[in-house]
CSV table of C-alpha atoms and ligand atoms in Angstrom, one decimal:
chain,number,residue,atom,x,y,z
A,15,MET,CA,6.0,24.6,12.7
A,16,ALA,CA,2.6,25.1,11.4
A,17,ARG,CA,0.1,22.7,11.8
A,18,PRO,CA,-0.9,20.6,8.7
A,19,THR,CA,-4.3,21.7,7.6
A,20,LYS,CA,-4.9,18.2,6.4
A,21,GLN,CA,-5.3,15.1,8.1
A,22,MET,CA,-4.5,11.6,6.8
A,23,ARG,CA,-6.9,8.7,6.4
A,24,LEU,CA,-6.4,5.1,8.0
A,25,GLY,CA,-7.9,2.0,7.1
A,26,ALA,CA,-7.4,-1.2,9.3
A,27,PHE,CA,-7.2,-4.2,6.6
A,28,LEU,CA,-8.0,-7.3,8.7
A,29,PHE,CA,-7.3,-10.5,7.4
A,30,ASP,CA,-7.2,-13.9,9.1
A,31,TYR,CA,-4.5,-14.3,11.4
A,32,GLY,CA,-2.5,-11.4,9.9
A,33,HIS,CA,-1.0,-10.0,6.7
A,34,HIS,CA,2.1,-11.5,6.6
A,35,TYR,CA,2.0,-14.7,4.6
A,36,ALA,CA,3.3,-16.9,7.3
A,37,ALA,CA,1.1,-15.1,10.1
A,38,TRP,CA,-0.7,-18.6,10.8
A,39,ARG,CA,2.9,-20.2,11.8
A,40,HIS,CA,3.7,-17.4,14.2
A,41,PRO,CA,3.9,-19.0,17.8
A,42,GLU,CA,1.6,-15.7,19.0
A,43,SER,CA,-1.2,-16.1,16.2
A,44,PHE,CA,-4.5,-15.1,17.9
A,45,THR,CA,-6.5,-18.5,17.3
A,46,PRO,CA,-6.5,-21.7,15.7
A,47,ASN,CA,-9.7,-20.9,13.7
A,48,ALA,CA,-9.2,-18.8,10.4
A,49,ILE,CA,-12.7,-17.6,10.6
A,50,ASP,CA,-13.3,-16.2,14.3
A,51,LEU,CA,-15.6,-13.8,14.8
A,52,GLU,CA,-13.8,-12.9,18.4
A,53,PHE,CA,-10.6,-12.4,16.3
A,54,TYR,CA,-12.4,-9.7,14.1
A,55,ARG,CA,-14.5,-8.3,16.9
A,56,LYS,CA,-11.0,-7.6,18.7
A,57,SER,CA,-9.2,-6.5,15.8
A,58,ALA,CA,-12.2,-4.0,14.9
A,59,GLU,CA,-12.3,-2.8,18.4
A,60,VAL,CA,-8.7,-2.0,18.4
A,61,ALA,CA,-8.9,0.1,15.3
A,62,GLU,CA,-11.6,2.0,16.5
A,63,GLN,CA,-9.8,2.7,19.7
A,64,GLY,CA,-7.2,4.0,17.4
A,65,LYS,CA,-10.0,6.2,15.6
A,66,PHE,CA,-9.4,4.5,12.1
A,67,ASP,CA,-11.5,5.5,9.4
A,68,MET,CA,-12.8,2.0,8.6
A,69,VAL,CA,-11.7,-1.4,8.7
A,70,PHE,CA,-11.3,-3.2,5.3
A,71,LEU,CA,-11.8,-6.7,4.0
A,72,ALA,CA,-10.6,-8.4,0.9
A,73,ASP,CA,-12.8,-11.0,-0.6
A,74,SER,CA,-12.3,-14.1,-3.3
A,75,GLY,CA,-14.9,-16.3,-4.8
A,76,SER,CA,-12.5,-19.6,-5.1
A,77,LEU,CA,-10.3,-21.5,-3.4
A,78,PRO,CA,-7.8,-22.0,-6.2
A,79,SER,CA,-5.7,-24.8,-4.9
A,80,ILE,CA,-6.6,-27.8,-2.3
A,81,THR,CA,-2.9,-29.0,-2.4
A,82,ASP,CA,-1.4,-25.6,-1.6
A,83,LEU,CA,-3.7,-25.7,1.6
A,84,GLU,CA,-1.0,-27.7,3.0
A,85,SER,CA,0.9,-24.9,3.8
A,86,ASN,CA,-1.0,-21.8,3.1
A,87,VAL,CA,-4.1,-20.1,4.4
A,88,SER,CA,-4.2,-17.0,2.4
A,89,PHE,CA,-6.9,-18.3,0.2
A,90,ILE,CA,-9.5,-18.5,3.0
A,91,TYR,CA,-11.9,-15.7,3.0
A,92,PRO,CA,-15.2,-15.1,5.3
A,93,GLU,CA,-17.5,-13.4,3.1
A,94,ALA,CA,-16.8,-10.1,3.7
A,95,VAL,CA,-20.6,-8.4,4.0
A,96,THR,CA,-21.8,-11.2,6.3
A,97,LEU,CA,-18.8,-10.4,8.5
A,98,LEU,CA,-19.1,-6.8,8.1
A,99,GLY,CA,-22.9,-7.2,9.4
A,100,ALA,CA,-21.8,-8.9,12.8
A,101,LEU,CA,-19.0,-6.2,13.4
A,102,ALA,CA,-21.7,-3.5,12.8
A,103,SER,CA,-23.4,-4.5,15.9
A,104,VAL,CA,-19.9,-4.6,18.1
A,105,THR,CA,-18.4,-1.4,16.9
A,106,ARG,CA,-20.4,2.3,17.0
A,107,LYS,CA,-18.0,4.9,15.0
A,108,ILE,CA,-15.6,3.0,12.7
A,109,GLY,CA,-16.5,2.3,8.8
A,110,LEU,CA,-17.0,-0.9,7.4
A,111,ALA,CA,-15.7,-1.8,4.3
A,112,GLY,CA,-15.5,-5.0,2.2
A,113,THR,CA,-14.8,-6.3,-1.1
A,114,ALA,CA,-17.3,-7.9,-3.7
A,115,SER,CA,-16.7,-8.5,-7.3
A,116,THR,CA,-18.5,-7.0,-10.3
A,117,THR,CA,-17.7,-10.0,-12.5
A,118,PHE,CA,-19.3,-12.3,-10.2
A,119,ASN,CA,-22.3,-10.6,-8.8
A,120,GLU,CA,-25.5,-9.1,-9.9
A,121,PRO,CA,-26.0,-5.5,-9.2
A,122,TYR,CA,-29.5,-5.7,-7.6
A,123,SER,CA,-28.3,-7.9,-5.2
A,124,LEU,CA,-25.0,-6.1,-4.5
A,125,ALA,CA,-26.8,-3.0,-4.2
A,126,ARG,CA,-29.2,-4.4,-1.7
A,127,ARG,CA,-26.6,-6.0,0.5
A,128,PHE,CA,-24.5,-2.5,1.0
A,129,ALA,CA,-27.5,-0.5,1.5
A,130,THR,CA,-28.9,-3.1,4.4
A,131,LEU,CA,-25.2,-2.8,5.9
A,132,ASP,CA,-25.4,1.0,5.6
A,133,HIS,CA,-28.8,1.1,7.4
A,134,LEU,CA,-27.9,-1.8,10.1
A,135,SER,CA,-24.6,0.5,10.8
A,136,ASN,CA,-26.3,3.8,10.9
A,137,GLY,CA,-24.0,5.0,7.5
A,138,ARG,CA,-20.7,3.2,7.9
A,139,ALA,CA,-21.0,0.9,4.9
A,140,GLY,CA,-18.1,0.9,2.2
A,141,TRP,CA,-18.0,-1.1,-0.6
A,142,ASN,CA,-14.3,-2.1,-2.3
A,143,VAL,CA,-15.2,-3.1,-6.3
A,144,VAL,CA,-13.0,-5.6,-7.6
A,145,THR,CA,-13.0,-7.1,-10.9
A,146,SER,CA,-11.4,-10.3,-10.0
A,147,THR,CA,-8.4,-12.0,-11.2
A,148,LYS,CA,-8.7,-15.7,-10.7
A,149,GLU,CA,-9.5,-18.3,-13.3
A,150,SER,CA,-10.7,-20.3,-10.2
A,151,GLU,CA,-13.3,-17.9,-9.8
A,152,ALA,CA,-14.9,-18.2,-13.3
A,153,ARG,CA,-15.0,-21.9,-12.6
A,154,ASN,CA,-17.4,-21.3,-9.8
A,155,PHE,CA,-19.7,-18.7,-11.6
A,156,ASN,CA,-20.7,-20.7,-14.8
A,157,ALA,CA,-17.5,-20.1,-16.8
A,158,ASP,CA,-14.6,-21.7,-18.0
A,159,GLN,CA,-12.2,-18.8,-18.2
A,160,LEU,CA,-12.2,-15.1,-16.9
A,161,PRO,CA,-13.7,-12.8,-19.0
A,162,GLU,CA,-10.4,-10.6,-20.3
A,163,HIS,CA,-9.3,-7.5,-18.4
A,164,GLY,CA,-11.3,-4.8,-20.8
A,165,HIS,CA,-14.7,-6.9,-20.6
A,166,ARG,CA,-14.4,-7.0,-17.1
A,167,TYR,CA,-14.0,-3.3,-16.6
A,168,GLU,CA,-16.9,-2.5,-19.2
A,169,ARG,CA,-19.4,-4.8,-16.7
A,170,ALA,CA,-18.0,-3.0,-13.9
A,171,THR,CA,-18.5,0.4,-15.3
A,172,GLU,CA,-22.4,-0.4,-16.2
A,173,PHE,CA,-22.5,-2.5,-12.8
A,174,LEU,CA,-21.9,0.8,-10.7
A,175,ASP,CA,-24.0,2.9,-12.8
A,176,VAL,CA,-27.1,0.6,-12.1
A,177,VAL,CA,-25.8,0.2,-8.3
A,178,LYS,CA,-25.7,3.6,-7.8
A,179,GLY,CA,-28.9,4.2,-9.8
A,180,LEU,CA,-30.7,1.9,-7.3
A,181,TRP,CA,-29.3,3.5,-4.2
A,182,ASP,CA,-31.0,6.4,-5.6
A,183,CYS,CA,-34.4,5.2,-6.6
A,184,TRP,CA,-35.9,6.4,-3.2
A,185,GLN,CA,-35.9,9.9,-2.5
A,186,ASP,CA,-34.5,11.1,0.8
A,187,ASP,CA,-37.9,12.3,1.6
A,188,ALA,CA,-39.9,9.4,0.6
A,189,VAL,CA,-41.0,8.0,3.7
A,190,VAL,CA,-43.5,10.3,5.1
A,191,LEU,CA,-44.6,7.8,8.1
A,192,GLU,CA,-48.1,9.6,8.7
A,193,ARG,CA,-49.4,6.9,11.2
A,194,GLU,CA,-52.8,8.6,11.7
A,195,ALA,CA,-53.3,9.2,7.8
A,196,GLY,CA,-52.2,5.7,7.1
A,197,ARG,CA,-49.6,6.6,4.6
A,198,TYR,CA,-46.2,5.1,4.9
A,199,ALA,CA,-44.1,6.3,1.9
A,200,ASP,CA,-45.2,8.9,-1.1
A,201,PRO,CA,-45.2,6.8,-4.0
A,202,ASP,CA,-44.3,9.8,-6.3
A,203,ARG,CA,-41.1,10.1,-4.6
A,204,VAL,CA,-40.1,6.3,-5.4
A,205,HIS,CA,-38.7,5.7,-8.7
A,206,ARG,CA,-38.2,3.0,-11.3
A,207,LEU,CA,-34.6,2.8,-12.6
A,208,ASN,CA,-35.6,0.9,-15.8
A,209,HIS,CA,-31.9,0.1,-16.8
A,210,ASN,CA,-31.7,-1.7,-20.1
A,211,GLY,CA,-27.7,-1.9,-21.1
A,212,SER,CA,-25.6,-4.2,-22.5
A,213,HIS,CA,-24.9,-6.1,-19.5
A,214,PHE,CA,-27.6,-5.7,-17.3
A,215,ARG,CA,-31.5,-5.0,-17.4
A,216,VAL,CA,-32.9,-3.7,-13.9
A,217,GLU,CA,-36.1,-2.3,-13.3
A,218,GLY,CA,-35.6,-1.2,-9.8
A,219,PRO,CA,-36.3,0.0,-7.4
A,220,LEU,CA,-34.6,-1.4,-4.3
A,221,ASN,CA,-36.9,-2.8,-1.7
A,222,MET,CA,-35.6,-0.4,1.1
A,223,PRO,CA,-35.5,3.3,1.6
A,224,ARG,CA,-32.3,5.5,0.7
A,225,SER,CA,-29.5,4.5,3.3
A,226,PRO,CA,-28.1,6.8,5.7
A,227,GLN,CA,-25.0,7.8,3.6
A,228,GLY,CA,-27.3,8.1,0.5
A,229,ARG,CA,-24.8,6.0,-1.1
A,230,PRO,CA,-22.1,3.5,0.4
A,231,VAL,CA,-18.6,4.7,-0.1
A,232,ILE,CA,-17.2,3.1,-3.2
A,233,ILE,CA,-13.7,2.0,-2.9
A,234,GLU,CA,-11.7,0.7,-6.1
A,235,ALA,CA,-8.4,-1.7,-6.1
A,236,GLY,CA,-7.5,-1.8,-9.9
A,237,THR,CA,-4.9,0.5,-11.1
A,238,SER,CA,-4.4,0.0,-14.9
A,239,PRO,CA,-5.6,2.7,-17.0
A,240,ALA,CA,-9.1,1.0,-17.4
A,241,GLY,CA,-9.0,0.7,-13.3
A,242,GLN,CA,-8.1,4.4,-12.9
A,243,GLN,CA,-10.8,5.4,-15.3
A,244,LEU,CA,-13.4,3.6,-13.6
A,245,ALA,CA,-12.1,5.2,-10.4
A,246,ALA,CA,-12.1,8.6,-11.7
A,247,LYS,CA,-15.4,8.4,-12.6
A,248,THR,CA,-17.1,6.9,-9.4
A,249,ALA,CA,-14.6,6.1,-6.8
A,250,ASP,CA,-14.4,7.9,-3.2
A,251,VAL,CA,-11.4,5.9,-2.1
A,252,VAL,CA,-8.7,4.1,-4.4
A,253,PHE,CA,-6.7,1.3,-2.6
A,254,THR,CA,-3.2,0.6,-4.1
A,255,ALA,CA,-0.2,-1.5,-3.7
A,256,CYS,CA,3.1,0.5,-4.0
A,257,ASP,CA,6.3,0.2,-2.3
A,258,ASN,CA,8.2,3.1,-4.0
A,259,LYS,CA,7.3,7.2,-3.2
A,260,GLU,CA,8.3,8.7,-6.5
A,261,GLU,CA,6.0,6.2,-8.3
A,262,ALA,CA,3.2,6.7,-5.7
A,263,ILE,CA,3.7,10.2,-6.7
A,264,ALA,CA,3.1,9.9,-10.1
A,265,PHE,CA,0.5,7.3,-9.6
A,266,TYR,CA,-1.5,9.9,-7.2
A,267,GLN,CA,-1.2,12.9,-9.7
A,268,GLN,CA,-2.1,10.9,-12.7
A,269,LEU,CA,-5.5,9.5,-11.1
A,270,LYS,CA,-6.1,13.1,-9.5
A,271,SER,CA,-5.6,14.9,-13.0
A,272,GLN,CA,-8.4,12.8,-14.7
A,273,LEU,CA,-11.2,13.6,-12.1
A,274,PRO,CA,-11.9,16.7,-13.8
A,275,LEU,CA,-12.9,15.2,-17.1
A,276,TYR,CA,-15.9,13.8,-15.0
A,277,GLY,CA,-16.9,17.2,-13.0
A,278,ARG,CA,-15.1,15.9,-10.0
A,279,GLN,CA,-12.6,17.7,-7.7
A,280,ALA,CA,-9.3,16.2,-6.8
A,281,ASP,CA,-10.4,16.0,-3.1
A,282,GLU,CA,-13.3,13.9,-4.0
A,283,LEU,CA,-11.1,10.8,-4.2
A,284,LYS,CA,-8.9,9.5,-1.2
A,285,VAL,CA,-5.8,7.5,-2.6
A,286,MET,CA,-4.8,4.9,0.4
A,287,PRO,CA,-1.9,2.6,-0.6
A,288,GLY,CA,-1.4,-0.5,1.7
A,289,LEU,CA,1.3,-0.2,4.3
A,290,MET,CA,3.0,-3.0,6.5
A,291,ALA,CA,4.8,-1.9,9.8
A,292,PHE,CA,7.3,-4.1,11.5
A,293,ILE,CA,7.5,-1.6,14.9
A,294,GLY,CA,10.3,-2.7,17.6
A,295,ALA,CA,11.6,-0.2,20.5
A,296,THR,CA,14.8,0.0,18.4
A,297,GLU,CA,15.4,-0.5,14.7
A,298,GLU,CA,17.1,-3.6,15.6
A,299,ASP,CA,14.5,-5.0,17.5
A,300,ALA,CA,12.0,-4.4,14.4
A,301,LYS,CA,14.6,-5.9,12.0
A,302,GLU,CA,14.9,-8.9,14.4
A,303,LYS,CA,10.6,-9.3,14.5
A,304,GLU,CA,10.9,-9.2,10.7
A,305,ARG,CA,13.5,-11.7,10.7
A,306,GLN,CA,11.2,-14.1,12.9
A,307,PHE,CA,8.3,-13.8,10.2
A,308,SER,CA,10.4,-14.7,7.2
A,309,GLU,CA,12.0,-17.7,8.8
A,310,LEU,CA,8.6,-19.1,8.9
A,311,VAL,CA,8.2,-18.6,5.0
A,312,GLN,CA,9.0,-22.0,3.1
A,313,PRO,CA,11.0,-21.0,-0.1
A,314,ALA,CA,8.7,-23.1,-2.1
A,315,VAL,CA,5.4,-21.8,-0.7
A,316,GLY,CA,6.7,-18.2,-1.3
A,317,ALA,CA,7.4,-19.2,-5.2
A,318,SER,CA,4.2,-20.8,-5.3
A,319,TYR,CA,2.3,-17.4,-3.8
A,320,LEU,CA,4.4,-15.3,-6.4
A,321,SER,CA,2.7,-17.4,-9.2
A,322,LYS,CA,-0.6,-16.5,-7.9
A,323,LEU,CA,0.3,-13.0,-7.7
A,324,LEU,CA,1.6,-13.2,-11.4
A,325,ASN,CA,-1.3,-15.3,-12.3
A,326,TYR,CA,1.5,-17.3,-14.3
A,327,ASP,CA,3.0,-20.9,-13.2
A,328,LEU,CA,6.3,-20.9,-12.2
A,329,SER,CA,6.5,-24.6,-10.9
A,330,SER,CA,8.4,-25.6,-14.0
A,331,HIS,CA,11.2,-22.8,-13.5
A,332,PRO,CA,14.0,-23.0,-11.4
A,333,ILE,CA,13.7,-21.5,-8.0
A,334,ASP,CA,17.0,-19.9,-8.0
A,335,GLY,CA,16.8,-18.6,-11.6
A,336,PRO,CA,15.2,-15.6,-12.8
A,337,LEU,CA,11.5,-14.8,-13.6
A,338,PRO,CA,10.7,-16.1,-17.0
A,339,ASP,CA,9.5,-13.7,-19.6
A,340,ILE,CA,6.1,-13.0,-18.7
A,341,PRO,CA,3.9,-11.0,-21.1
A,342,LYS,CA,2.9,-7.6,-19.3
A,343,GLN,CA,0.2,-7.1,-21.7
A,344,GLY,CA,-3.1,-8.4,-20.2
A,345,SER,CA,-1.9,-8.9,-16.6
A,346,THR,CA,-3.0,-6.9,-13.6
A,347,SER,CA,-1.1,-3.6,-12.6
A,348,ARG,CA,0.4,-5.6,-9.6
A,349,ALA,CA,1.6,-8.4,-11.7
A,350,VAL,CA,3.3,-5.6,-14.1
A,351,MET,CA,4.8,-4.0,-10.9
A,352,ILE,CA,6.5,-7.5,-9.8
A,353,ILE,CA,7.8,-8.1,-13.4
A,354,GLU,CA,9.5,-4.6,-13.7
A,355,ARG,CA,10.9,-4.9,-10.1
A,356,ALA,CA,12.3,-8.1,-11.2
A,357,GLU,CA,14.0,-6.9,-14.2
A,358,GLN,CA,15.7,-4.0,-12.4
A,359,SER,CA,16.6,-6.0,-9.3
A,360,LYS,CA,17.6,-9.4,-11.2
A,361,MET,CA,16.0,-10.8,-7.9
A,362,THR,CA,15.7,-14.9,-8.3
A,363,ILE,CA,12.1,-16.7,-8.1
A,364,ARG,CA,13.4,-17.6,-4.7
A,365,GLU,CA,14.2,-14.2,-3.6
A,366,LEU,CA,11.1,-12.4,-5.2
A,367,GLY,CA,9.0,-15.4,-3.6
A,368,MET,CA,10.4,-14.5,0.0
A,369,HIS,CA,10.1,-10.4,-0.9
A,370,TYR,CA,6.4,-10.4,-2.0
A,371,SER,CA,4.9,-13.2,0.5
A,372,VAL,CA,5.7,-10.5,3.2
A,373,ALA,CA,3.6,-7.6,2.0
A,374,ARG,CA,2.2,-8.4,-1.4
A,375,GLY,CA,4.1,-5.4,-3.0
A,376,HIS,CA,2.7,-3.0,-0.7
A,377,LEU,CA,5.1,-0.4,1.3
A,378,THR,CA,6.7,-2.1,4.4
A,379,VAL,CA,8.6,-0.1,7.2
A,380,THR,CA,10.7,-1.7,9.8
A,381,GLY,CA,11.8,0.4,12.5
A,382,THR,CA,10.6,2.3,15.6
A,383,ALA,CA,7.0,3.8,15.8
A,384,GLU,CA,9.1,7.2,15.4
A,385,GLN,CA,10.4,6.0,12.0
A,386,VAL,CA,7.0,4.5,10.6
A,387,ALA,CA,5.4,7.8,11.7
A,388,HIS,CA,8.0,9.7,9.5
A,389,VAL,CA,8.0,7.3,6.6
A,390,MET,CA,3.6,8.1,6.7
A,391,GLU,CA,4.3,11.9,7.4
A,392,ASP,CA,6.6,12.0,4.4
A,393,TRP,CA,4.5,10.2,2.0
A,394,PHE,CA,1.4,12.4,2.8
A,395,ALA,CA,3.2,15.4,2.7
A,396,SER,CA,5.0,14.8,-0.7
A,397,GLY,CA,1.5,13.9,-2.2
A,398,ALA,CA,2.1,10.5,-2.7
A,399,CYS,CA,-1.1,9.4,-0.7
A,400,ASP,CA,-4.1,10.7,1.4
A,401,GLY,CA,-3.6,8.3,4.0
A,402,PHE,CA,-3.0,4.6,4.4
A,403,ASN,CA,-4.8,1.0,4.3
A,404,ILE,CA,-2.5,-0.3,7.5
A,405,MET,CA,-1.8,-4.2,6.9
A,406,GLN,CA,0.2,-5.2,10.1
A,407,PRO,CA,2.0,-8.8,9.7
A,408,LEU,CA,0.2,-10.2,12.7
A,409,LEU,CA,-3.4,-9.5,14.0
A,410,PRO,CA,-4.6,-8.0,16.5
A,411,GLN,CA,-1.2,-7.6,17.9
A,412,GLY,CA,0.3,-5.5,15.4
A,413,LEU,CA,-2.6,-3.3,15.1
A,414,GLU,CA,-2.3,-2.9,19.0
A,415,ASP,CA,1.4,-1.8,18.7
A,416,PHE,CA,0.3,0.6,15.7
A,417,VAL,CA,-2.4,2.0,17.7
A,418,GLN,CA,-0.3,2.4,20.9
A,419,HIS,CA,3.0,3.9,19.5
A,420,VAL,CA,2.4,5.3,16.1
A,421,VAL,CA,-1.1,6.6,16.0
A,422,PRO,CA,-0.3,9.1,19.0
A,423,LEU,CA,2.7,10.5,17.0
A,424,LEU,CA,0.6,11.2,14.1
A,425,GLN,CA,-2.0,12.7,16.5
A,426,GLU,CA,0.8,14.9,18.1
A,427,LYS,CA,2.0,16.1,14.6
A,428,GLY,CA,-1.4,17.1,14.0
A,429,LEU,CA,-1.8,14.6,11.1
A,430,PHE,CA,-4.4,12.5,12.7
A,431,ARG,CA,-7.7,12.8,14.5
A,432,SER,CA,-7.8,12.3,18.1
A,433,GLU,CA,-11.4,11.9,18.4
A,434,TYR,CA,-14.2,11.1,15.7
A,435,THR,CA,-16.0,14.1,14.7
A,436,GLY,CA,-18.3,12.5,12.3
A,437,SER,CA,-20.8,9.4,12.5
A,438,THR,CA,-20.7,7.9,9.0
A,439,LEU,CA,-18.1,6.8,7.1
A,440,ARG,CA,-18.2,9.6,4.4
A,441,GLU,CA,-18.0,12.2,7.2
A,442,HIS,CA,-14.8,10.3,8.5
A,443,LEU,CA,-13.3,10.6,5.1
A,444,GLY,CA,-14.4,14.1,4.6
A,445,LEU,CA,-16.8,13.3,1.7
A,446,GLU,CA,-20.0,14.9,0.9
A,447,ARG,CA,-23.3,13.2,1.2
A,448,PRO,CA,-24.2,12.6,-2.6
A,449,ILE,CA,-27.4,14.2,-3.5
A,450,GLY,CA,-30.2,12.0,-4.4
A,451,ARG,CA,-33.2,12.2,-6.8
A,452,GLN,CA,-35.4,15.2,-6.1
A,453,VAL,CA,-38.8,14.9,-8.2
B,508,LIG,C1,-4.5,-3.4,-3.3
B,508,LIG,C2,-5.4,-4.3,-3.9
B,508,LIG,C3,-6.2,-5.2,-3.5
B,508,LIG,C4,-7.2,-5.8,-4.2
B,508,LIG,N1,-8.1,-6.5,-3.5
B,508,LIG,C5,-8.8,-7.6,-4.3
B,508,LIG,C6,-9.6,-8.4,-3.3
B,508,LIG,O1,-9.9,-8.7,-2.2
B,508,LIG,N2,-10.4,-9.3,-4.0
B,508,LIG,C7,-10.2,-9.3,-5.5
B,508,LIG,O2,-11.0,-10.3,-6.2
B,508,LIG,N3,-9.6,-8.8,-6.3
B,508,LIG,C8,-8.7,-7.8,-5.6
B,508,LIG,N4,-7.8,-6.8,-6.3
B,508,LIG,C9,-7.9,-6.9,-7.8
B,508,LIG,C10,-8.3,-5.4,-8.2
B,508,LIG,O3,-9.7,-5.1,-8.2
B,508,LIG,C11,-8.5,-5.8,-9.7
B,508,LIG,O4,-9.6,-6.9,-10.3
B,508,LIG,C12,-7.0,-6.2,-10.3
B,508,LIG,O5,-6.1,-5.3,-9.8
B,508,LIG,C13,-7.0,-5.9,-12.1
B,508,LIG,O6,-7.2,-4.8,-12.1
B,508,LIG,P1,-6.0,-3.7,-12.6
B,508,LIG,O7,-5.3,-4.5,-13.4
B,508,LIG,O8,-7.0,-2.6,-12.9
B,508,LIG,O9,-5.0,-3.4,-11.3
B,508,LIG,C14,-7.0,-6.1,-5.5
B,508,LIG,C15,-6.3,-5.1,-6.3
B,508,LIG,C16,-5.0,-4.2,-5.6
B,508,LIG,C17,-4.4,-3.5,-6.5
């Protein structure tokens, strides 16, 4: 069989303990501390040994419930860029991507943070742009309520224009470093931004030279029509949650077809759905592993987690009854997906809670390494994605299993690199370095 010409992209999505909702209860969980540099260092090291394109971190600006902390650690987030800065010094090649919200930040400070990370890591920084979904975040940032969906995306669009503009204020050749002549930079090659828009007034420039990638990689994780529009205009990578191949293909085509509207080619944006793999020596062994995790999910905790995914309080509804009528209008794309699945499958709140607490609506594969690699190849070859963000149930063990057993199969099939050929995240992803200002 001919070798595939294209290779897939792989991200290692790191999360305290692991991605399974009950990973912290697992007898083999790595550490008693949710925020532990050794845990993240080890996980990033394993991902780098596996030649992954990047590690990826989610983030959030609130602790939505103190009561739920009794049985749930999934709201604990180390601040992503701080952690990536630490990982920059213990890794060499792997990309370092982290989440930050456009609703609860200012463009100048975020542009600096990611440009600094890009400098410190020699071109490995990526920013996952989110617009935030929790009311509790609004209450930590001077507001009573989350701005409505359309408004958040309007702000995000201007936010990205400003950040990209700031990253380009210094021409690549602005630093002349003429020691003898006493000239550090050519002021004619450093420009003000002078942005004056509906949300932001930013003079610029940034107080640092253009970073190694020119612009850190832009990832986006919103998949509504507004999210897709923003991604088609500005993103290098889109991270999605989808557990159905046909829907993934439709999304892929829909998103890629919008790129020419912004003068971009389809290949300039990579689509990477999340994937959780329970890997066993046999299929039965893998199923047993998954069953052991499921036993650790308390039904009421699963139902409460479902409330959060839906942004709708289910506590007054019977756990063995159906989902109430939740309006899709104004809900996030993930909530709409869950509501539609519930309509089709007639699952109860208990069943939905147990199901979505495993992988939060992401693709889950339970089987041997061969079966996992086969599903990945099938999605990739069918045009459902350009790669995957790997979300292992327990970390770092699940990632070690993946690197040891699945990555070699992908390499044998010619679907994944055996060595890094580049040194920046853009190079790993096969993306051009954006041209900056010339004059
Ligand atoms: C796969 C995926 C991962 C996300 N990760 C985060 C995150 O780490 N932090 C956050 O605040 N929002 C996160 N979001 C929320 C989105 O960025 C976005 O704000 C939300 O999905 C609403 O936009 P949408 O309706 O366009 O999907 C994520 C969304 C998806 C689909």
